[in-house]
Coordinates of C-alpha atoms (C1' of nucleotides) in Angstrom, one line a residue:
Chain Q
X7 CA -25.3 93.0 34.2
X8 CA -27.5 91.0 31.8
X9 CA -25.1 88.2 32.2
X10 CA -25.2 88.3 36.0
X11 CA -29.0 88.2 36.0
X12 CA -29.0 85.3 33.5
X13 CA -26.7 83.3 35.6
X14 CA -28.9 83.9 38.6
X15 CA -31.7 82.6 36.7
X16 CA -29.7 79.4 35.8
X17 CA -28.6 79.0 39.5
X18 CA -32.3 79.5 40.6
X19 CA -33.3 76.8 38.2
X20 CA -30.7 74.4 39.6
X21 CA -32.0 75.2 43.0
X22 CA -35.4 74.1 41.8
X23 CA -37.0 77.6 42.4
X24 CA -40.4 78.6 41.0
X25 CA -40.1 78.4 37.2
X26 CA -41.9 81.7 36.8
X27 CA -39.5 83.4 39.1
X28 CA -36.7 82.0 37.0
X29 CA -38.4 83.3 33.8
X30 CA -38.7 86.8 35.5
X31 CA -34.9 86.9 36.0
X32 CA -34.4 85.8 32.3
X33 CA -36.8 88.6 31.1
X34 CA -35.0 91.1 33.2
X35 CA -31.6 90.1 31.6
X36 CA -33.1 90.5 28.2
X37 CA -34.6 94.0 29.1
X38 CA -31.4 95.1 30.6
X39 CA -29.4 93.9 27.5
X40 CA -31.8 95.9 25.2
X41 CA -31.4 99.3 27.0
X42 CA -29.6 102.0 24.9
X43 CA -29.1 104.3 27.9
X44 CA -26.5 103.4 30.5
X45 CA -28.1 101.7 33.5
X46 CA -25.8 103.8 35.8
X47 CA -27.8 106.8 34.9
X48 CA -31.2 105.1 35.8
X49 CA -30.1 103.7 39.0
X50 CA -30.7 106.9 40.9
X51 CA -34.3 107.2 39.7
X52 CA -36.3 104.0 40.4
X53 CA -39.2 105.4 38.4
X54 CA -37.2 105.1 35.2
X55 CA -36.1 101.5 36.0
X56 CA -39.7 100.5 36.8
X57 CA -40.9 101.9 33.6
X58 CA -38.9 99.1 31.8
X59 CA -41.2 96.2 30.9
X60 CA -40.2 93.1 33.0
X61 CA -38.5 95.3 35.8
X62 CA -40.6 95.4 38.9
X63 CA -39.7 96.5 42.5
X64 CA -37.7 93.3 43.5
X65 CA -35.7 93.6 40.1
X66 CA -35.1 97.1 40.4
X67 CA -33.5 96.6 43.9
X68 CA -31.4 93.9 42.2
X69 CA -30.2 96.2 39.4
X70 CA -29.3 98.9 42.0
X71 CA -27.1 96.3 43.9
X72 CA -25.5 95.1 40.8
X73 CA -24.7 98.6 39.8
X74 CA -23.2 99.6 43.1
X75 CA -21.5 96.5 44.3
X76 CA -21.2 94.2 41.2
X77 CA -23.4 91.6 42.8
X78 CA -26.7 91.0 44.6
X79 CA -27.8 89.1 47.8
X80 CA -29.7 86.4 45.9
X81 CA -26.8 85.6 43.6
X82 CA -24.2 85.6 46.5
X83 CA -26.5 83.3 48.4
X84 CA -26.9 80.8 45.6
X85 CA -23.1 80.9 45.0
X86 CA -22.5 79.6 48.5
X87 CA -24.6 76.5 47.7
X88 CA -23.4 76.0 44.0
X89 CA -20.5 76.9 41.8
X90 CA -20.3 79.1 38.7
X91 CA -18.5 76.2 36.9
X92 CA -21.9 74.3 37.0
X93 CA -23.3 76.8 34.6
X94 CA -20.9 75.4 32.0
X95 CA -22.5 72.0 32.3
X96 CA -25.8 73.4 31.2
X97 CA -24.4 73.9 27.8
X98 CA -24.0 70.2 27.2
X99 CA -26.7 68.4 25.3
X100 CA -29.5 66.8 27.4
X101 CA -28.1 68.5 30.4
X102 CA -30.6 70.7 32.1
X103 CA -31.0 72.1 35.7
X104 CA -32.4 68.9 37.2
X105 CA -29.5 66.8 36.0
X106 CA -27.0 69.3 37.1
X107 CA -28.5 69.5 40.5
X108 CA -28.7 65.7 40.7
X109 CA -25.1 65.3 39.8
X110 CA -24.0 67.8 42.4
X111 CA -26.1 66.4 45.1
X112 CA -25.4 62.6 44.5
X113 CA -21.7 62.9 43.2
X114 CA -20.6 66.4 44.1
X115 CA -19.8 67.0 40.4
X116 CA -19.4 70.7 39.8
X117 CA -17.4 71.1 36.6
X118 CA -16.9 69.5 33.2
X119 CA -13.7 67.7 34.0
X120 CA -15.2 66.1 37.1
X121 CA -18.3 65.0 35.0
X122 CA -16.0 63.5 32.4
X123 CA -14.0 61.5 34.9
X124 CA -17.2 60.2 36.6
X125 CA -18.6 59.2 33.2
X126 CA -15.5 57.4 32.2
X127 CA -15.3 55.5 35.5
X128 CA -18.9 54.5 35.4
X129 CA -20.0 56.3 38.5
X130 CA -23.0 57.8 36.6
X131 CA -24.7 54.4 35.9
X132 CA -26.0 54.2 39.6
X133 CA -28.0 57.4 39.0
X134 CA -31.6 57.3 37.9
X135 CA -32.3 58.1 34.2
X136 CA -28.5 57.2 33.3
X137 CA -28.2 54.4 30.9
X138 CA -25.2 53.7 28.6
X139 CA -26.8 55.8 25.8
X140 CA -27.1 58.8 28.0
X141 CA -23.4 58.5 29.1
X142 CA -22.1 58.0 25.5
X143 CA -24.2 61.1 24.5
X144 CA -22.6 63.1 27.4
X145 CA -19.0 62.2 26.6
X146 CA -19.6 63.1 23.0
X147 CA -21.1 66.4 24.1
X148 CA -18.1 67.3 26.3
X149 CA -15.8 66.5 23.4
X150 CA -17.9 68.7 21.1
X151 CA -18.1 71.5 23.5
X152 CA -14.3 71.6 23.9
X153 CA -13.7 71.5 20.2
X154 CA -16.2 74.0 19.3
X155 CA -18.5 75.9 21.8
X156 CA -19.0 78.9 19.5
X157 CA -21.5 80.1 17.1
X158 CA -21.2 80.3 13.4
X159 CA -21.1 83.5 11.2
X160 CA -24.2 84.1 9.4
X161 CA -22.6 83.9 5.9
X162 CA -21.1 80.5 6.6
X163 CA -24.4 79.2 8.1
X164 CA -26.2 80.7 5.0
X165 CA -23.9 78.8 2.6
X166 CA -24.3 75.6 4.5
X167 CA -28.1 76.1 4.4
X168 CA -27.9 76.6 0.6
X169 CA -26.0 73.4 0.3
X170 CA -28.3 71.2 2.3
X171 CA -31.3 72.8 0.5
X172 CA -29.8 71.7 -2.7
X173 CA -29.7 68.1 -1.5
X174 CA -33.2 68.1 -0.2
X175 CA -34.5 69.4 -3.5
X176 CA -33.4 66.1 -5.2
X177 CA -36.1 64.2 -3.2
X178 CA -39.2 64.2 -5.4
X179 CA -42.1 66.1 -3.7
X180 CA -40.0 68.4 -1.6
X181 CA -40.5 71.9 -3.1
X182 CA -39.8 74.6 -0.7
X183 CA -37.0 75.0 1.7
X184 CA -36.9 78.1 4.0
X185 CA -34.2 78.7 6.6
X186 CA -35.9 79.8 9.9
X187 CA -34.4 80.6 13.3
X188 CA -31.7 83.2 13.8
X189 CA -30.5 82.9 10.2
X190 CA -33.8 84.3 9.0
X191 CA -33.8 87.0 11.7
X192 CA -30.4 88.1 10.3
X193 CA -28.4 87.7 13.6
X194 CA -24.7 88.1 13.1
X195 CA -24.1 84.6 14.3
X196 CA -26.2 81.5 14.5
X197 CA -26.1 78.6 17.0
X198 CA -27.8 76.1 14.8
X199 CA -29.7 75.8 11.5
X200 CA -33.5 75.5 11.3
X201 CA -34.7 74.4 7.8
X202 CA -38.4 74.2 7.1
X203 CA -39.3 71.9 4.3
X204 CA -42.7 71.5 2.4
X205 CA -44.3 70.1 -0.7
X206 CA -46.5 67.1 -1.5
X207 CA -43.8 64.8 0.1
X208 CA -44.4 66.4 3.4
X209 CA -48.1 65.6 3.7
X210 CA -48.8 63.5 6.9
X211 CA -49.6 60.2 5.1
X212 CA -46.4 60.0 3.1
X213 CA -43.8 62.1 5.0
X214 CA -41.9 59.1 6.6
X215 CA -40.2 58.4 3.3
X216 CA -38.9 61.9 3.1
X217 CA -37.8 61.8 6.8
X218 CA -35.9 58.7 6.0
X219 CA -34.2 60.4 3.1
X220 CA -33.2 63.3 5.2
X221 CA -31.8 61.2 8.0
X222 CA -29.5 59.4 5.6
X223 CA -27.9 62.5 3.9
X224 CA -24.2 61.8 3.5
X225 CA -23.1 65.1 5.1
X226 CA -24.6 63.9 8.5
X227 CA -21.8 63.6 11.1
X228 CA -24.2 62.4 14.2
X229 CA -27.8 61.8 13.8
X230 CA -29.3 63.4 17.1
X231 CA -33.0 62.7 16.6
X232 CA -35.5 61.4 14.2
X233 CA -39.2 62.0 14.7
X234 CA -42.4 61.8 12.7
X235 CA -41.6 65.0 10.8
X236 CA -38.3 66.2 12.4
X237 CA -34.7 65.3 11.8
X238 CA -31.7 66.7 13.8
X239 CA -28.0 66.1 13.2
X240 CA -24.8 67.7 13.4
X241 CA -22.2 68.3 10.7
X242 CA -18.6 67.7 11.0
X243 CA -17.9 71.2 11.8
X244 CA -20.2 71.0 14.8
X245 CA -23.0 72.8 13.4
X246 CA -26.4 71.5 14.4
X247 CA -29.1 71.3 11.8
X248 CA -32.8 70.8 12.5
X249 CA -34.9 69.9 9.4
X250 CA -38.7 69.9 9.7
X251 CA -41.0 68.6 7.1
X252 CA -44.4 70.1 7.2
X253 CA -47.7 70.1 5.2
X254 CA -48.4 73.1 3.1
X255 CA -51.6 74.0 5.0
X256 CA -49.6 74.7 8.2
X257 CA -46.3 76.0 6.7
X258 CA -47.0 79.7 7.7
X259 CA -47.7 78.8 11.3
X260 CA -44.5 76.8 11.4
X261 CA -42.4 79.5 9.7
X262 CA -43.7 81.9 12.2
X263 CA -43.0 79.6 15.1
X264 CA -39.6 78.5 14.1
X265 CA -38.3 81.9 13.1
X266 CA -38.8 83.2 16.7
X267 CA -37.2 84.7 18.6
X268 CA -38.5 82.9 21.7
X269 CA -39.4 86.1 23.5
X270 CA -41.4 87.3 20.4
X271 CA -43.3 84.2 20.2
X272 CA -44.1 84.1 23.9
X273 CA -45.4 87.6 23.7
X274 CA -47.4 86.7 20.5
X275 CA -48.9 83.7 22.1
X276 CA -50.0 85.8 25.1
X277 CA -51.6 88.4 22.8
X278 CA -53.3 85.5 20.9
X279 CA -54.9 84.1 24.1
X280 CA -56.2 87.6 25.1
X281 CA -58.1 87.6 21.7
X282 CA -59.5 84.1 22.4
X283 CA -57.0 82.2 20.2
X284 CA -54.3 79.6 20.8
X285 CA -51.1 79.7 18.6
X286 CA -48.9 76.8 17.9
X287 CA -46.6 75.7 15.3
X288 CA -49.6 74.2 13.5
X289 CA -52.1 76.9 13.4
X290 CA -53.8 79.9 15.0
X291 CA -56.9 78.4 16.4
X292 CA -60.0 79.5 18.4
X293 CA -59.9 78.4 21.9
X294 CA -63.7 77.7 22.1
X295 CA -65.1 76.9 18.7
X296 CA -68.7 77.2 18.2
X297 CA -70.6 74.0 17.3
X298 CA -69.7 72.9 13.7
X299 CA -67.2 75.8 13.2
X300 CA -63.7 75.0 12.3
X301 CA -61.3 76.0 15.0
X302 CA -58.5 77.0 12.7
X303 CA -58.2 80.6 11.9
X304 CA -55.0 80.9 10.0
X305 CA -52.1 78.6 9.3
X306 CA -50.9 78.6 5.7
X307 CA -49.0 82.0 5.7
X308 CA -47.5 84.3 8.3
X309 CA -49.3 87.2 6.8
X310 CA -52.8 85.7 7.7
X311 CA -51.7 84.8 11.3
X312 CA -50.4 88.4 12.1
X313 CA -53.5 89.9 10.3
X314 CA -55.9 87.7 12.3
X315 CA -54.2 89.0 15.4
X316 CA -54.7 92.6 14.4
X317 CA -51.2 93.2 13.3
X318 CA -49.0 94.1 10.2
X319 CA -46.8 91.3 9.1
X320 CA -43.5 91.8 11.1
X321 CA -40.2 91.5 9.3
X322 CA -38.1 88.6 10.8
X323 CA -35.3 91.0 11.6
X324 CA -37.5 92.9 14.1
X325 CA -38.8 89.8 15.9
X326 CA -37.0 90.3 19.2
X327 CA -39.9 91.4 21.4
X328 CA -38.4 94.8 21.4
X329 CA -41.5 97.0 20.6
X330 CA -42.4 95.4 17.3
X331 CA -45.6 93.7 18.4
X332 CA -47.0 97.0 19.7
X333 CA -45.8 98.9 16.5
X334 CA -47.5 96.2 14.3
X335 CA -50.8 96.5 16.3
X336 CA -50.7 100.3 15.9
X337 CA -49.6 99.9 12.2
X338 CA -46.5 102.0 12.8
X339 CA -43.8 99.6 11.8
X340 CA -41.0 101.3 9.9
X341 CA -40.5 100.9 6.2
X342 CA -37.2 99.1 6.7
X343 CA -34.2 99.8 4.3
X344 CA -33.6 97.2 1.7
X345 CA -30.8 96.2 -0.6
X346 CA -32.3 98.0 -3.6
X347 CA -32.2 101.4 -1.6
X348 CA -28.5 101.4 -1.7
X349 CA -26.9 103.4 -4.5
X350 CA -23.3 103.7 -3.5
X351 CA -20.4 101.7 -1.7
X352 CA -17.6 103.9 -0.7
X353 CA -15.0 101.6 0.8
X354 CA -13.1 99.0 -1.2
X355 CA -9.6 98.0 -2.1
X356 CA -7.7 97.1 -5.3
X357 CA -4.4 95.4 -6.3
X358 CA -2.6 98.8 -5.4
X359 CA -2.8 97.4 -1.9
X360 CA -4.4 94.2 -0.5
X361 CA -7.3 94.0 -3.0
X362 CA -7.5 91.3 -5.7
X363 CA -8.9 93.3 -8.6
X364 CA -8.1 96.5 -10.5
X365 CA -9.9 99.8 -10.2
X366 CA -11.7 99.1 -13.5
X367 CA -12.8 95.5 -12.4
X368 CA -14.2 96.9 -9.3
X369 CA -16.0 99.7 -11.1
X370 CA -17.6 97.2 -13.6
X371 CA -18.6 94.8 -10.9
X372 CA -20.3 97.7 -8.9
X373 CA -22.0 98.8 -12.0
X374 CA -23.3 95.3 -12.6
X375 CA -24.7 95.3 -9.2
X376 CA -26.7 98.5 -9.9
X377 CA -24.6 100.9 -7.9
X378 CA -24.5 104.5 -9.1
X379 CA -21.1 105.5 -7.3
X380 CA -18.2 103.9 -5.5
X381 CA -15.0 105.0 -3.8
X382 CA -11.8 103.3 -4.2
X383 CA -10.2 103.6 -0.7
X384 CA -6.9 101.6 -0.6
X385 CA -4.7 101.5 2.6
X386 CA -2.2 104.1 3.5
X387 CA 1.5 103.6 4.2
X388 CA 1.3 102.6 7.9
X389 CA -0.2 99.3 6.8
X390 CA 3.0 98.1 5.3
X391 CA 1.9 94.4 5.1
X392 CA -0.7 95.4 2.7
X393 CA 1.7 97.5 0.5
X394 CA -0.1 100.6 1.8
X395 CA 0.2 103.8 -0.2
X396 CA 2.8 106.6 0.7
X397 CA 1.9 110.1 -0.3
X398 CA 3.6 109.8 -3.6
X399 CA 1.8 106.5 -4.5
X400 CA -1.5 107.8 -3.1
X401 CA -1.4 110.8 -5.3
X402 CA -0.7 108.8 -8.4
X403 CA -3.5 106.4 -7.4
X404 CA -5.9 109.3 -7.4
X405 CA -5.0 110.1 -11.0
X406 CA -5.5 106.5 -12.0
X407 CA -9.0 106.4 -10.2
X408 CA -9.9 109.7 -12.0
X409 CA -9.0 108.0 -15.4
X410 CA -11.4 105.1 -14.7
X411 CA -14.0 107.5 -13.6
X412 CA -13.7 109.2 -17.0
X413 CA -13.8 105.7 -18.8
X414 CA -17.1 104.9 -17.1
X415 CA -18.7 108.0 -18.9
X416 CA -21.2 108.6 -16.1
X417 CA -22.7 105.1 -15.9
X418 CA -21.2 104.9 -12.5
X419 CA -19.1 107.5 -10.6
X420 CA -15.7 106.4 -9.2
X421 CA -14.5 108.5 -6.5
X422 CA -11.0 108.8 -5.3
X423 CA -10.5 107.8 -1.6
X424 CA -8.2 106.4 1.0
X425 CA -8.5 104.4 4.0
X426 CA -6.1 106.4 6.1
X427 CA -4.6 104.8 9.3
X428 CA -5.3 106.5 12.6
X429 CA -1.9 106.4 14.5
X430 CA -1.6 105.9 18.3
X431 CA -1.8 109.6 18.9
X432 CA -4.7 110.2 16.7
X433 CA -2.9 111.7 13.9
X434 CA -3.2 110.5 10.3
X435 CA -0.4 108.9 8.4
X436 CA -0.6 111.0 5.1
X437 CA 0.0 114.7 4.5
X438 CA -3.0 117.1 4.3
X439 CA -1.9 117.8 0.8
X440 CA -2.6 114.2 -0.3
X441 CA -5.9 114.0 1.7
X442 CA -7.0 117.2 0.1
X443 CA -7.1 115.3 -3.3
X444 CA -9.4 112.7 -2.0
X445 CA -13.2 112.7 -2.4
X446 CA -13.6 110.3 0.4
X447 CA -11.2 109.8 3.3
X448 CA -12.1 106.9 5.6
X449 CA -10.2 107.0 8.8
X450 CA -9.7 103.6 10.4
X451 CA -7.8 102.2 13.5
X452 CA -5.9 99.2 12.5
X453 CA -3.9 98.5 15.7
X454 CA -5.3 99.0 19.2
X455 CA -4.6 95.9 21.2
X456 CA -4.6 96.4 24.9
X457 CA -5.0 100.2 24.6
X458 CA -6.6 101.6 27.6
X459 CA -10.2 102.8 27.0
X460 CA -9.5 106.5 27.6
X461 CA -6.5 106.5 25.3
X462 CA -8.6 104.9 22.6
X463 CA -11.2 107.5 23.0
X464 CA -8.7 110.4 22.9
X465 CA -7.2 108.8 19.8
X466 CA -10.5 108.7 17.9
X467 CA -11.6 112.1 19.1
X468 CA -8.4 113.7 17.9
X469 CA -8.6 111.9 14.5
X470 CA -12.2 113.0 13.8
X471 CA -11.1 116.6 14.4
X472 CA -8.9 116.3 11.3
X473 CA -11.0 118.3 8.7
X474 CA -10.2 115.9 5.9
X475 CA -11.6 112.9 7.6
X476 CA -15.1 112.4 6.2
X477 CA -15.9 108.9 7.4
X478 CA -14.9 107.0 10.5
X479 CA -14.2 103.5 9.3
X480 CA -15.1 100.2 11.0
X481 CA -15.0 102.1 14.5
X482 CA -15.1 99.2 16.7
X483 CA -12.4 97.1 15.0
X484 CA -14.4 94.0 15.8
X485 CA -13.7 90.8 14.0
X486 CA -16.6 88.5 14.7
X487 CA -15.7 85.3 16.5
X488 CA -12.0 86.3 16.4
X489 CA -11.4 89.6 18.1
X490 CA -13.1 91.5 20.8
X491 CA -14.0 95.1 19.8
X492 CA -11.9 98.1 20.7
X493 CA -13.2 99.5 24.0
X494 CA -13.8 103.2 24.1
X495 CA -16.5 105.8 25.0
X496 CA -18.7 105.0 22.1
X497 CA -21.4 107.5 23.0
X498 CA -18.9 110.3 23.2
X499 CA -17.3 109.5 19.9
X500 CA -20.6 109.1 18.2
X501 CA -21.9 112.4 19.6
X502 CA -18.7 114.1 18.4
X503 CA -19.0 112.6 14.9
X504 CA -22.6 113.8 14.8
X505 CA -21.5 117.4 15.6
X506 CA -18.7 117.4 13.1
X507 CA -20.7 115.8 10.3
X508 CA -18.3 112.9 10.1
X509 CA -20.2 109.9 8.9
X510 CA -19.9 106.6 10.9
X511 CA -19.3 103.5 9.0
X512 CA -21.3 100.2 9.4
X513 CA -19.0 97.6 7.7
X514 CA -21.1 95.2 5.9
X515 CA -18.6 92.3 5.8
X516 CA -19.9 89.6 8.3
X517 CA -16.2 89.1 9.5
X518 CA -16.2 92.8 10.3
X519 CA -19.7 93.4 11.8
X520 CA -18.8 96.7 13.4
X521 CA -21.7 98.4 14.8
X522 CA -24.1 96.0 16.5
X523 CA -27.7 96.8 16.1
X524 CA -27.6 98.4 19.5
X525 CA -24.9 100.7 18.5
X526 CA -26.7 101.5 15.2
X527 CA -29.7 102.6 17.3
X528 CA -27.5 104.7 19.4
X529 CA -25.8 106.3 16.2
X530 CA -29.3 107.1 14.8
X531 CA -30.6 108.5 18.2
X532 CA -27.5 110.7 18.3
X533 CA -28.0 112.0 14.9
X534 CA -25.0 110.4 13.2
X535 CA -24.9 110.1 9.5
X536 CA -24.5 106.3 8.9
X537 CA -22.7 104.8 5.9
X538 CA -22.8 101.1 5.1
X539 CA -19.9 99.8 3.1
X540 CA -18.6 96.5 2.1
X541 CA -14.8 97.1 2.5
X542 CA -14.6 94.9 -0.5
X543 CA -11.2 93.3 -1.4
X544 CA -12.6 91.3 -4.3
X545 CA -15.6 91.7 -6.6
X546 CA -17.4 88.8 -4.9
X547 CA -17.1 90.8 -1.6
X548 CA -19.5 93.5 -3.0
X549 CA -22.3 90.8 -2.5
X550 CA -21.8 91.2 1.3
X551 CA -23.8 94.4 1.1
X552 CA -26.8 92.3 2.0
X553 CA -25.4 91.2 5.3
X554 CA -24.8 95.0 6.3
X555 CA -28.4 95.7 5.3
X556 CA -29.7 92.8 7.5
X557 CA -28.0 94.4 10.5
X558 CA -29.3 97.8 9.6
X559 CA -32.9 96.5 9.5
X560 CA -32.4 94.9 12.9
X561 CA -31.7 98.3 14.2
X562 CA -35.1 99.5 12.7
X563 CA -33.4 101.8 10.1
X564 CA -35.2 103.3 7.2
X565 CA -33.7 104.4 3.8
X566 CA -33.5 108.0 5.2
X567 CA -31.3 106.9 8.0
X568 CA -28.4 105.8 5.8
X569 CA -26.6 108.2 3.4
X570 CA -25.7 105.4 1.0
X571 CA -29.4 105.7 -0.2
X572 CA -28.7 109.2 -1.6
X573 CA -28.1 110.2 -5.1
X574 CA -24.5 111.0 -5.8
X575 CA -24.7 114.7 -5.3
X576 CA -26.7 114.5 -2.1
X577 CA -24.4 111.9 -0.8
X578 CA -21.3 114.1 -1.3
X579 CA -23.1 117.1 0.3
X580 CA -24.1 114.8 3.2
X581 CA -20.5 114.2 4.0
X582 CA -18.6 116.8 6.1
X583 CA -17.6 119.7 3.8
X584 CA -14.0 119.7 2.8
X585 CA -11.8 122.4 4.0
X586 CA -12.2 125.7 2.1
X587 CA -8.6 126.4 1.3
X588 CA -8.5 123.3 -1.0
X589 CA -10.0 125.5 -3.8
X590 CA -12.1 124.5 -6.6
Chain H
dG18 C1' -40.7 87.8 40.3
dC19 C1' -44.0 90.4 37.2
dC20 C1' -48.4 92.0 36.0
dG21 C1' -53.5 94.0 35.6
dT22 C1' -60.1 95.8 29.9
dT23 C1' -60.3 89.0 34.9
dT24 C1' -56.0 94.8 38.9
dT25 C1' -53.1 93.3 44.8
dC26 C1' -54.1 87.3 43.7
dG27 C1' -53.5 83.9 40.8
dG28 C1' -52.1 83.4 36.8
dC29 C1' -47.8 83.2 33.7
dC30 C1' -46.9 79.7 25.6
dC31 C1' -46.9 75.2 23.5
dG32 C1' -45.6 70.8 21.7
dA33 C1' -42.2 67.1 20.4
dC34 C1' -38.5 63.9 21.4
dT35 C1' -35.6 60.7 24.2
dG36 C1' -34.6 57.2 27.4
dT37 C1' -35.9 53.6 30.2
dT38 C1' -40.1 55.8 33.9
dT39 C1' -44.2 50.4 32.5
dT40 C1' -47.1 56.0 32.7
dC41 C1' -43.6 60.1 32.3
dA42 C1' -39.9 63.4 33.8
dG43 C1' -36.6 66.1 31.7
dT44 C1' -34.8 68.6 27.9
dC45 C1' -35.2 71.3 23.8
dG46 C1' -36.6 74.9 20.8

DNA sequence: GCCGTTTTCGGCCCGACTGTTTTCAGTCG
């Protein structure tokens, strides 16, 4: 529904509608996307729809139509004038609604193939604002779009940011480099990289030399723009990088501004205006300064700016215009979970299956990271390609893990576990006798392609009834940028997990970002015990915990919401109790 | 199309860069 509303906004824009009307459709799309209760249940009660900020009478009617019929009159009408394929064109660089409308009215161009043909055959030249440069840029844009229209994983973008930062630091007088944008906000993926740079070399009178240095970095594939203090370029993998060089005095304002999100900033600026200020990327300033009074109120740090607006400083992960501004005004922001709060990591692999290190090596590495307990959870036999453990090997592996636990002499506890496969019918692929030996049984689905949603739901519901299963591992099976999540009744499964005391795992590895922040909020609301684990296959993977924490923070989670923050004894008793007949 | 300590009309965030417009429109973040 959010996508349909967003498309309608784009079509309205192409139709040259009132820009504020367009914005209201965009706002409604965002509001719809943020809902944690199914819209179907709100449709029958208009009061609940109208209670959502950004949804008024007209939009509520649209939402009811979308829910009941899958479309709405305005969208249908616009689609008789324009084509859905024209929306793809908006993704090309320097292509906005006006240009798309012009191309359609003048040359009947309605998709990317037609645009490419027209560009190559020189038909564009007769249009206003279309010189050779514009045409070249467009052709390059089409090529890039086909090669790489996706976003980039946060860990890969982070590594790239580090690499560029190291090069920038070579320039004398560049001191501080901070990634902003969605990387700083901790989104799972980023569309581009925003790097803010400051230091003596960035002061207004000398900045041009530093700009020149940035614009000639050897890793640049295409230089897109070079301004007084901004350089934009793409890398060979298609990632766009925006570097901004700013004086110290306004660094906080710039950091706030370029961290976003857009909707957070728009709301913040509105609040500033109501207080008689104007906020830009340079400063928070008085609208009408008294004679002889400086207009600048705050600019050097983010803390000053939020404080001057009567707010607590807001962690970047929360800046999505999702209630954080109101909470900051009321001083009721949550004390978000941090990496230091994490004491255990209970999902990892060793050389016994598809890991790269031994039990002892994993334990030593975890100890070095300050963890108090871990669980070794290698694969079970159904994952033959990983050399998965059958009952006999799994039982021997338990004894090997217990031996390492003894070797560690209490410096870190090493629990015996297994990542048991949940089969098609919802049963587990090891005997109860084997599972009974495990401290931590993580149940995971490893094959669910094209399984209907209701079968998948039944499979998970049956699996979590097994009394030995203590953690539902990477529940959605999602692999970011590679695979769609398994589709099932998420609410129903989470609710049953909460009832049974089965913990739900948030897999910290960026490639396996399982529970989106939305689902994490749902899990919390439904009373689930949430466990964050790295699913480490090597000692380096243990560092990925920080990406998991970022997603937890985006879901407004505090230490008490995650069981891995507990001491070892409390952690074990937070898990579903093991069946009584196991004995002492 | 939404919204209200300026409440049913008249506002709605702010600035930089590009290209080719000789004064600024369109795009972008």
